[in-house]
mmCIF file of C-alpha atoms in Angstrom:
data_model
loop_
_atom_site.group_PDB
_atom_site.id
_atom_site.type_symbol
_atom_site.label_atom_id
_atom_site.label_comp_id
_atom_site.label_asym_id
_atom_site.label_seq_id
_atom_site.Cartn_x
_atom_site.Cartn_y
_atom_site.Cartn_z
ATOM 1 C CA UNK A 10 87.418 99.510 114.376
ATOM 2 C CA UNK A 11 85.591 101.634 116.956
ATOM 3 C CA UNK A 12 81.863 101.237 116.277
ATOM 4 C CA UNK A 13 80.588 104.856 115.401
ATOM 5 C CA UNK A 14 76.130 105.133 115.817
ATOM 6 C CA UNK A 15 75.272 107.145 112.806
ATOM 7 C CA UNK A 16 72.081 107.694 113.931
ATOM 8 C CA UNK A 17 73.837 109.561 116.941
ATOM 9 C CA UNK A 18 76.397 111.093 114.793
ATOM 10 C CA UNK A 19 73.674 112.876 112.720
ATOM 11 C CA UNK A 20 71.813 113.557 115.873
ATOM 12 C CA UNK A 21 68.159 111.450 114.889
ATOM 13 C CA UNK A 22 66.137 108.901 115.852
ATOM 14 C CA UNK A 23 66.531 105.851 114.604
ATOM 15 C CA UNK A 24 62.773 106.019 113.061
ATOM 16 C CA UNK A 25 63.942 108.864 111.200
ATOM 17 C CA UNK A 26 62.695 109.576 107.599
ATOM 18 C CA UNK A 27 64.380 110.784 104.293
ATOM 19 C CA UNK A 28 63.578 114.426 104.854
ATOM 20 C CA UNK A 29 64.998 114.198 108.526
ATOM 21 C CA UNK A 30 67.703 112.919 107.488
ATOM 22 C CA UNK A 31 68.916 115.127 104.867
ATOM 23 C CA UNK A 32 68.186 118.185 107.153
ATOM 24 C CA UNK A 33 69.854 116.526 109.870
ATOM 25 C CA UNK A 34 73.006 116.420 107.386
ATOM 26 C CA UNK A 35 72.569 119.692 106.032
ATOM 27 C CA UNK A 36 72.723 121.211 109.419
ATOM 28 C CA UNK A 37 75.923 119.303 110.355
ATOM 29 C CA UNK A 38 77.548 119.989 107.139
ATOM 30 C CA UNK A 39 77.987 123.433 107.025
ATOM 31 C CA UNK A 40 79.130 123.613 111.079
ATOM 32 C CA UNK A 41 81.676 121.123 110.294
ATOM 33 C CA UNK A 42 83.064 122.073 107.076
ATOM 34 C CA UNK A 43 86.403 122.396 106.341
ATOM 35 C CA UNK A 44 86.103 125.834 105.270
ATOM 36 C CA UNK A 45 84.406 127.307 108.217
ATOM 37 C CA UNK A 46 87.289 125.207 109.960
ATOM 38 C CA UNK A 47 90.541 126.075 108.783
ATOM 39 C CA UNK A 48 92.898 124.070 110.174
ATOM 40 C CA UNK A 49 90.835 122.006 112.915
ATOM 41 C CA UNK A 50 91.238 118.306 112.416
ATOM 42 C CA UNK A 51 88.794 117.674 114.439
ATOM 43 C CA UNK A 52 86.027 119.652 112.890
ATOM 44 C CA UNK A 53 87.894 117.881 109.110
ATOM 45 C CA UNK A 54 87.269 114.186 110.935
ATOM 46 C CA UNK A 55 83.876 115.049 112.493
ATOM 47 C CA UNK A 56 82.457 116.326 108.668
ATOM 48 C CA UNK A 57 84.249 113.064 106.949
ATOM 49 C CA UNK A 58 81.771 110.495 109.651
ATOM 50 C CA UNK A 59 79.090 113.085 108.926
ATOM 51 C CA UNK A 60 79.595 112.246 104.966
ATOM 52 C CA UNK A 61 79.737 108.878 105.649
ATOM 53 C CA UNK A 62 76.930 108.592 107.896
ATOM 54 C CA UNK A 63 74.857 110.868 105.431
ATOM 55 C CA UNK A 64 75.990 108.123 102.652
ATOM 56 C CA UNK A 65 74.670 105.426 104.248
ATOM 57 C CA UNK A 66 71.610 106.164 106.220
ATOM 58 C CA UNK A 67 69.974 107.911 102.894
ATOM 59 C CA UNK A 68 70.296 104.431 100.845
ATOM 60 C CA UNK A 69 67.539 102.579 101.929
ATOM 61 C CA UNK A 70 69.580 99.501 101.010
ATOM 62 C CA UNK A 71 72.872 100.427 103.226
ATOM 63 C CA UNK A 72 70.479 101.751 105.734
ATOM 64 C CA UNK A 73 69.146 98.512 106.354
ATOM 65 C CA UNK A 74 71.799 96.774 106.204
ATOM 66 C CA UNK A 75 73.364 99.219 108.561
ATOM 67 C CA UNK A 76 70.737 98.708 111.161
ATOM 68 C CA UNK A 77 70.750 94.735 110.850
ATOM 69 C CA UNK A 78 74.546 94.921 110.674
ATOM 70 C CA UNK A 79 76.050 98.067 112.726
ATOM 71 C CA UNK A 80 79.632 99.105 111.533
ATOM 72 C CA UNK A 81 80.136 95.474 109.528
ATOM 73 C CA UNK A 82 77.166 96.879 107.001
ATOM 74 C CA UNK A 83 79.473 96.288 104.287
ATOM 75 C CA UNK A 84 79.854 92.593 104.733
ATOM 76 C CA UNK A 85 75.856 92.067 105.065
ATOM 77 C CA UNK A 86 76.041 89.839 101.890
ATOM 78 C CA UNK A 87 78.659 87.261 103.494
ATOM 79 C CA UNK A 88 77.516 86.802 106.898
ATOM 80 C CA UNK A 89 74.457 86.160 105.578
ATOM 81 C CA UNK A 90 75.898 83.585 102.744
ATOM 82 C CA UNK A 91 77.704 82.032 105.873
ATOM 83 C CA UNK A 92 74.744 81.518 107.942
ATOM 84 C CA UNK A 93 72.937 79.883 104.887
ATOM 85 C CA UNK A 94 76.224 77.565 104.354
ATOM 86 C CA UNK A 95 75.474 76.379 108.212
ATOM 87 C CA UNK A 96 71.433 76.077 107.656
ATOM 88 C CA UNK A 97 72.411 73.506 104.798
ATOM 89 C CA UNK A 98 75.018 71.697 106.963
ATOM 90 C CA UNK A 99 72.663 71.173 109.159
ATOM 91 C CA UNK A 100 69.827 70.090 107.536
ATOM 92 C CA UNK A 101 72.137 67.697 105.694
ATOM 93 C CA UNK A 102 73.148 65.943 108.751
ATOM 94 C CA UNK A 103 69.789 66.063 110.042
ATOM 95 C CA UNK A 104 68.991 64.057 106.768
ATOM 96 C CA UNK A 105 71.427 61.843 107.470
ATOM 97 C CA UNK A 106 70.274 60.713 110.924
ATOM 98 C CA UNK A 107 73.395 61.961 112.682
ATOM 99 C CA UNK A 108 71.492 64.712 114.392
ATOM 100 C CA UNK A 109 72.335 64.912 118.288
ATOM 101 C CA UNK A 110 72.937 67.779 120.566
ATOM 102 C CA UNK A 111 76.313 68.554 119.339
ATOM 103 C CA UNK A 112 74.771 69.636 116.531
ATOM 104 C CA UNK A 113 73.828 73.181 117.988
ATOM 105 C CA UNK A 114 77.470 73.332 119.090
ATOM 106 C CA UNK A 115 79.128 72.648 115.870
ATOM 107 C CA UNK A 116 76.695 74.790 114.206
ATOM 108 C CA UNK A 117 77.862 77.900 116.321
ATOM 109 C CA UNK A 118 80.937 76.509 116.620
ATOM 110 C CA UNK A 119 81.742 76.670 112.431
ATOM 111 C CA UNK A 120 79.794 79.934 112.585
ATOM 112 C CA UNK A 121 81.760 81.818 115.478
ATOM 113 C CA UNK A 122 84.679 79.350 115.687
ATOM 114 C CA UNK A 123 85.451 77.194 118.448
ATOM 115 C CA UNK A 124 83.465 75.440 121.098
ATOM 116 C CA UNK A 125 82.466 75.470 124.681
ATOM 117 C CA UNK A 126 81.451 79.186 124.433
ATOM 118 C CA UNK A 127 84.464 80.172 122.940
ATOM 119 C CA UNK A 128 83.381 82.507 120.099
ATOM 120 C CA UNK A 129 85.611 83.642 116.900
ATOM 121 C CA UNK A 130 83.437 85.652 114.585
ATOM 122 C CA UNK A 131 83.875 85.292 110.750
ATOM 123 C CA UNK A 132 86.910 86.882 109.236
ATOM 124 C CA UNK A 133 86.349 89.710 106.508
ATOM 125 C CA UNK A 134 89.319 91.767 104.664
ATOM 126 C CA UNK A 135 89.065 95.490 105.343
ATOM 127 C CA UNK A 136 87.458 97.862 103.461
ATOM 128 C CA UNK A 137 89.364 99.563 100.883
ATOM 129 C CA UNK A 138 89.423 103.118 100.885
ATOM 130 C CA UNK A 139 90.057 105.872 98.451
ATOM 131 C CA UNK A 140 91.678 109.421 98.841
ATOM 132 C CA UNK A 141 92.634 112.853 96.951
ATOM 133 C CA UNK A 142 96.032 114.449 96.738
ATOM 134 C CA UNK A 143 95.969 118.050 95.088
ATOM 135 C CA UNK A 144 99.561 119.208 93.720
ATOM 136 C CA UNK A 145 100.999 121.550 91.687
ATOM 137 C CA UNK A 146 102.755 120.602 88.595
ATOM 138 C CA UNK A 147 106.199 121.662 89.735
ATOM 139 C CA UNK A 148 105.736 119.333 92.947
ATOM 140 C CA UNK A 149 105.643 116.075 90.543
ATOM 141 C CA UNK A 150 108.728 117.048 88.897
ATOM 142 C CA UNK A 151 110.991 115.207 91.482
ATOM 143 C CA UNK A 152 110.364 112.407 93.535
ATOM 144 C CA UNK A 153 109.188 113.386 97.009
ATOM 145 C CA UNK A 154 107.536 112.303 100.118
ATOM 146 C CA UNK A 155 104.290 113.343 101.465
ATOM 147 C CA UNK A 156 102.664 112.894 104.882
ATOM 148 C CA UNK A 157 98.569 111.678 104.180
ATOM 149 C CA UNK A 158 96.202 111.779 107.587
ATOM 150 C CA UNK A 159 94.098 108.538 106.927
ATOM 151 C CA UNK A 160 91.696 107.298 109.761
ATOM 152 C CA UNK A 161 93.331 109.298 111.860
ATOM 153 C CA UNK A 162 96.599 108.128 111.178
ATOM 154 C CA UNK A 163 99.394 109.850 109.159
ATOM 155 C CA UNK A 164 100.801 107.721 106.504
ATOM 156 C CA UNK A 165 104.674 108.932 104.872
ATOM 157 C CA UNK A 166 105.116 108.187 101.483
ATOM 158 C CA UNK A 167 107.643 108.657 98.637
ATOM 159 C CA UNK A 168 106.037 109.266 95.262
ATOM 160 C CA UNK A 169 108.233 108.986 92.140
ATOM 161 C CA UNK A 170 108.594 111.812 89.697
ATOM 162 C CA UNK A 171 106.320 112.212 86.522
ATOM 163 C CA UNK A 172 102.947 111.425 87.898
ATOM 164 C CA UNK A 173 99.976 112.285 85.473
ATOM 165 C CA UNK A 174 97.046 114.122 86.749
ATOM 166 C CA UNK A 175 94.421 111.806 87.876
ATOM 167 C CA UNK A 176 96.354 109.105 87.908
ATOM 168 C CA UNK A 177 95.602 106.409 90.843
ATOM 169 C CA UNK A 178 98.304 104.419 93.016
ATOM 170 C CA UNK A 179 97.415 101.900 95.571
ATOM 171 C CA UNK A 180 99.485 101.521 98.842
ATOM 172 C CA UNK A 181 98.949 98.527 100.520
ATOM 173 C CA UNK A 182 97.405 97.847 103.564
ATOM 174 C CA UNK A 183 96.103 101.281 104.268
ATOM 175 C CA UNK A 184 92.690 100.873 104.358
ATOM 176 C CA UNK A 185 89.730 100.075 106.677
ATOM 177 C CA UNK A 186 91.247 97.655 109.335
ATOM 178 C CA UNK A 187 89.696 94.050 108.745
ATOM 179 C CA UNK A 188 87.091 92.543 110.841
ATOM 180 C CA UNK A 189 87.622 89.880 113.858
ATOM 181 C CA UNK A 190 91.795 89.954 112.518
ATOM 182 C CA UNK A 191 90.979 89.937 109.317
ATOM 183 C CA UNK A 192 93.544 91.942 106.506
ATOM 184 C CA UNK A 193 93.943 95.829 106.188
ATOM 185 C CA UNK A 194 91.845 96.856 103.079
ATOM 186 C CA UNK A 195 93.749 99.222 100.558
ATOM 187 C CA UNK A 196 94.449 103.080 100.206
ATOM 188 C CA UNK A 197 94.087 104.183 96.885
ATOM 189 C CA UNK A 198 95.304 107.418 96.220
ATOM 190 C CA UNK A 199 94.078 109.823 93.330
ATOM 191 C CA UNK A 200 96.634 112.611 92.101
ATOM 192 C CA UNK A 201 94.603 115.958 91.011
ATOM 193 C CA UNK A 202 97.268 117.958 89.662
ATOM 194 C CA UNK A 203 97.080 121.798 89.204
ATOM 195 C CA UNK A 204 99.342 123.109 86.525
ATOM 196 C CA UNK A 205 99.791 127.748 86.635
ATOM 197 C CA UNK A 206 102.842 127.518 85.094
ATOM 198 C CA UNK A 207 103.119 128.601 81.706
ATOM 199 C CA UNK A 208 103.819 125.015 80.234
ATOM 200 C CA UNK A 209 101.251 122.958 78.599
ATOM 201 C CA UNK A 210 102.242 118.835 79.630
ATOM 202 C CA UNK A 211 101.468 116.150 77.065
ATOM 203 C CA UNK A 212 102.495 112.497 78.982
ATOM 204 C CA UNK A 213 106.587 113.189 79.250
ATOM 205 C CA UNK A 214 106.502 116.369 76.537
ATOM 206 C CA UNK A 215 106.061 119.976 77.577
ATOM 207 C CA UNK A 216 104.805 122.871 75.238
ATOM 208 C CA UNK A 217 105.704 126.350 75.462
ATOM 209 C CA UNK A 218 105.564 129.912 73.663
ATOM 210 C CA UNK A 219 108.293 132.601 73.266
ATOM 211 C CA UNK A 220 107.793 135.725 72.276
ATOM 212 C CA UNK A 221 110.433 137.102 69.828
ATOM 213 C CA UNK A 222 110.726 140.388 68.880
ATOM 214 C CA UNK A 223 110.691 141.150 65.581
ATOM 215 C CA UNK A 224 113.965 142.436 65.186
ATOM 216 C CA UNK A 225 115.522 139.112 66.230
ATOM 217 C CA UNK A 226 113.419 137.232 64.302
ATOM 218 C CA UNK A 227 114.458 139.503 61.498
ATOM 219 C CA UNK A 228 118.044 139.467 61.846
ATOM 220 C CA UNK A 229 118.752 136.267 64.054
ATOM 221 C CA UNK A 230 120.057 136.571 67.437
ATOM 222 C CA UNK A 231 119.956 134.974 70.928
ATOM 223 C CA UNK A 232 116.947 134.604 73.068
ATOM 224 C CA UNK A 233 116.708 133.423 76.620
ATOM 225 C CA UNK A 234 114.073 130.836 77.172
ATOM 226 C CA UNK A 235 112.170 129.056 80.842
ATOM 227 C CA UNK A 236 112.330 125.514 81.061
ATOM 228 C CA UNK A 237 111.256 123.256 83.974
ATOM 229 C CA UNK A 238 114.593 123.331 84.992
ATOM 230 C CA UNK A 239 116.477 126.652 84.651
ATOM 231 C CA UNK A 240 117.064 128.810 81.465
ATOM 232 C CA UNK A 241 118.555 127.905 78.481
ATOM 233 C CA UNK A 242 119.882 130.342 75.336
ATOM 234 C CA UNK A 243 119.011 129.780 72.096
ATOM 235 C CA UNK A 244 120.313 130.901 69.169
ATOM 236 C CA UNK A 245 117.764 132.428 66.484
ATOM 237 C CA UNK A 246 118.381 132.346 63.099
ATOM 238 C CA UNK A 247 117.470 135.041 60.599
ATOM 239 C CA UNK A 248 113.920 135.792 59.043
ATOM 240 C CA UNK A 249 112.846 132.857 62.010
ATOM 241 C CA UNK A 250 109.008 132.911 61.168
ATOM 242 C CA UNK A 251 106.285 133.176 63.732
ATOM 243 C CA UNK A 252 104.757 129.644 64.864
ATOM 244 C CA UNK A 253 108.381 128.370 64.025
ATOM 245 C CA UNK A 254 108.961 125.031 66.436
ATOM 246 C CA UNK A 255 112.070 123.510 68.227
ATOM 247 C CA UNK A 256 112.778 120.766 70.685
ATOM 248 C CA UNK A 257 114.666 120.699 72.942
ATOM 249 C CA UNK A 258 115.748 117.150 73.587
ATOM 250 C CA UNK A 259 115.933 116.025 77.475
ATOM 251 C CA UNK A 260 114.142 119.734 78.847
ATOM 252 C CA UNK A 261 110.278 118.005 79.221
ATOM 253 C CA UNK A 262 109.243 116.286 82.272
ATOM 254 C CA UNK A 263 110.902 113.197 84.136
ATOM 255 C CA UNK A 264 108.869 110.126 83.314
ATOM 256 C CA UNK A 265 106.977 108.388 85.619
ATOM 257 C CA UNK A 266 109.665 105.491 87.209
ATOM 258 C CA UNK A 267 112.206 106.490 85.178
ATOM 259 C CA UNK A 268 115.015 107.343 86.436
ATOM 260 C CA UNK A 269 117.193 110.096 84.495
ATOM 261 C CA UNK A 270 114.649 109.618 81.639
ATOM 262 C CA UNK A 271 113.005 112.573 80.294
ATOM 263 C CA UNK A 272 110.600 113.739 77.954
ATOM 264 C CA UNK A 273 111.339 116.910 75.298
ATOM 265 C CA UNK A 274 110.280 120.809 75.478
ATOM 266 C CA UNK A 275 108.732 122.297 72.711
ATOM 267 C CA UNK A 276 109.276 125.557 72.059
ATOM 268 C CA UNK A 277 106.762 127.727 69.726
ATOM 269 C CA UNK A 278 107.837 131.055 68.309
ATOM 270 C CA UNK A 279 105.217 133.954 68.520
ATOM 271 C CA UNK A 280 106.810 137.219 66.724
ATOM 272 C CA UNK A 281 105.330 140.571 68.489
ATOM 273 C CA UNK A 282 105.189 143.314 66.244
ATOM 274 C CA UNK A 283 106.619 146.799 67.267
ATOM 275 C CA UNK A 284 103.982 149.078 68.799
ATOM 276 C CA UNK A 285 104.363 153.123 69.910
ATOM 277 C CA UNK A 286 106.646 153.752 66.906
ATOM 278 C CA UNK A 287 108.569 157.007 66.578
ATOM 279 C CA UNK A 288 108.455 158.761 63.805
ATOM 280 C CA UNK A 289 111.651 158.240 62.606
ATOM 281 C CA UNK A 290 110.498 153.941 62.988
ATOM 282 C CA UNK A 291 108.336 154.791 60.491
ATOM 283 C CA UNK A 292 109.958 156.591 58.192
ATOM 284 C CA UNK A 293 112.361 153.629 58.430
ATOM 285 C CA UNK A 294 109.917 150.738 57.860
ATOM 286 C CA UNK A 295 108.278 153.141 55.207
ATOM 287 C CA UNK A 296 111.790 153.058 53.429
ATOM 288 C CA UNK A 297 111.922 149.154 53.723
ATOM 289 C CA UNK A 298 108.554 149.204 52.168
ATOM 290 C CA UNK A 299 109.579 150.780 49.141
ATOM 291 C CA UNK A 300 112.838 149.215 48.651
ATOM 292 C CA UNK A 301 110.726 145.977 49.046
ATOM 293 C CA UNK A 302 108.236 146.806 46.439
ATOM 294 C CA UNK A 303 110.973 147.737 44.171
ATOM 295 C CA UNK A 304 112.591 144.385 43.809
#
């Protein structure tokens, strides 16, 4: 991984304090961000180092670790658990009277790997990193592939029908790159899904009103109802109340590695009364009234 100087990145001194450095990140922050930059990936890669930079160098326990450490920060805790493994292995052959000049050797040697000069730093697993994937709902109702710029890089990937909002799927291997040839860390991937359609999701189950005049709903009828998928007519029976329900087996959304399986649509009647009457309306539902009462 190329070694990136935070301190340079947020444009300080190394000696900086607290306050410089949030000013120094304020500054940055709004020249680089995304929405003064629409479209430059540049400006969106420069503001994601200027986050992480920010991240670290204001934790006076990263910061230190950072400066003692460079780029390999993260791993502070096991080189130093390393270099006390060694200190031990030495003094316990120093103990044990076998001390001689090799001893320097096969101290660096275990440390850095190798001998004669020949150095092979200590191995460490990538870091694993996390990301954000905004969709609507309709784009998680088939399977579909999605280019992701990671590092730098862009990543294709197929994602299955039925993902739920905020749920989190790891792909392998795309994460930090490992230290001195050690394993990729992971890419775990966060789905934040945005739902302006006029269905309400449950798991596999969508809810949904219809509005039914009240003439249908009087007499029964047909009415033409939205699902996920295309439109569907139903029939309506007579004197169908408002806030009746129906499913509708197989119309709610795919579930998540699935195939062909689906959830149900709920339909909820809401019965909208007759506004801007004539006269002659009235005189009508006036006569119903009566004949009504009269029963």
């Amino acid at each position: 991984m190329d070694h990136i100087d935070f301190y340079k990145l947020l444009e300080i001194d190394r000696s900086a304090s607290t306050g410089d450095i949030k000013k120094a990140y304020r500054k940055l922050a709004r020249k680089y961000h995304p929405d003064l930059n629409p479209n430059n990936k540049e400006a969106e890669k420069k503001f994601k180092e200027i986050n992480e930079a920010n991240a670290v160098l204001s934790d006076p326990e990263k910061r230190k670790k950072y400066d003692e450490h460079g780029n390999n920060w993260q791993h502070a805790e096991e080189f130093e658990k390393a270099r006390q493994q060694q200190s031990q292995n030495q003094q316990k052959r120093k103990t044990s009277q076998s001390f001689a000049g090799e001893d320097f050797s096969d101290f660096f040697g275990s440390m850095f790997g190798g001998s004669q000069g020949q150095a092979r730093q200590s191995v460490f697993r990538g870091q694993d990193l996390k990301a954000e994937l905004h969709l609507e709902l309709a784009d998680v109702y088939k399977s579909q592939k999605q280019t992701l710029t990671v590092n730098g890089k862009n990543i294709r990937l197929s994602f299955p029908a039925g993902i739920e909002n905020r749920q989190v799927i790891k792909v392998t291997g795309h994460g930090s790159p490992g230290v001195n040839g050690g394993p990729n860390g992971d890419l775990f991937i966060t789905f934040s899904i945005n739902n302006h359609t006029k269905f309400k999701r449950d798991g596999k189950n969508l809810y949904a009103n219809v509005d039914l005049d009240l003439y249908t709903a009087l007499l029964g009828g047909e009415v033409t109802v939205n699902t996920f998928d295309g439109k569907v007519k139903l029939k309506v029976p007579r004197e169908t109340q408002s806030g009746t329900k129906v499913k509708l087996k197989g119309k709610g959304f795919p579930v998540y590695k699935k195939e062909n399986e689906f959830g149900d649509l709920f339909i909820t009647y809401q019965v909208k009364l007759p506004t801007n009457l004539t006269g002659k309306e009235i005189e009508l539902f006036t006569t119903l009234k009566r004949m009504k009462n009269e029963k």
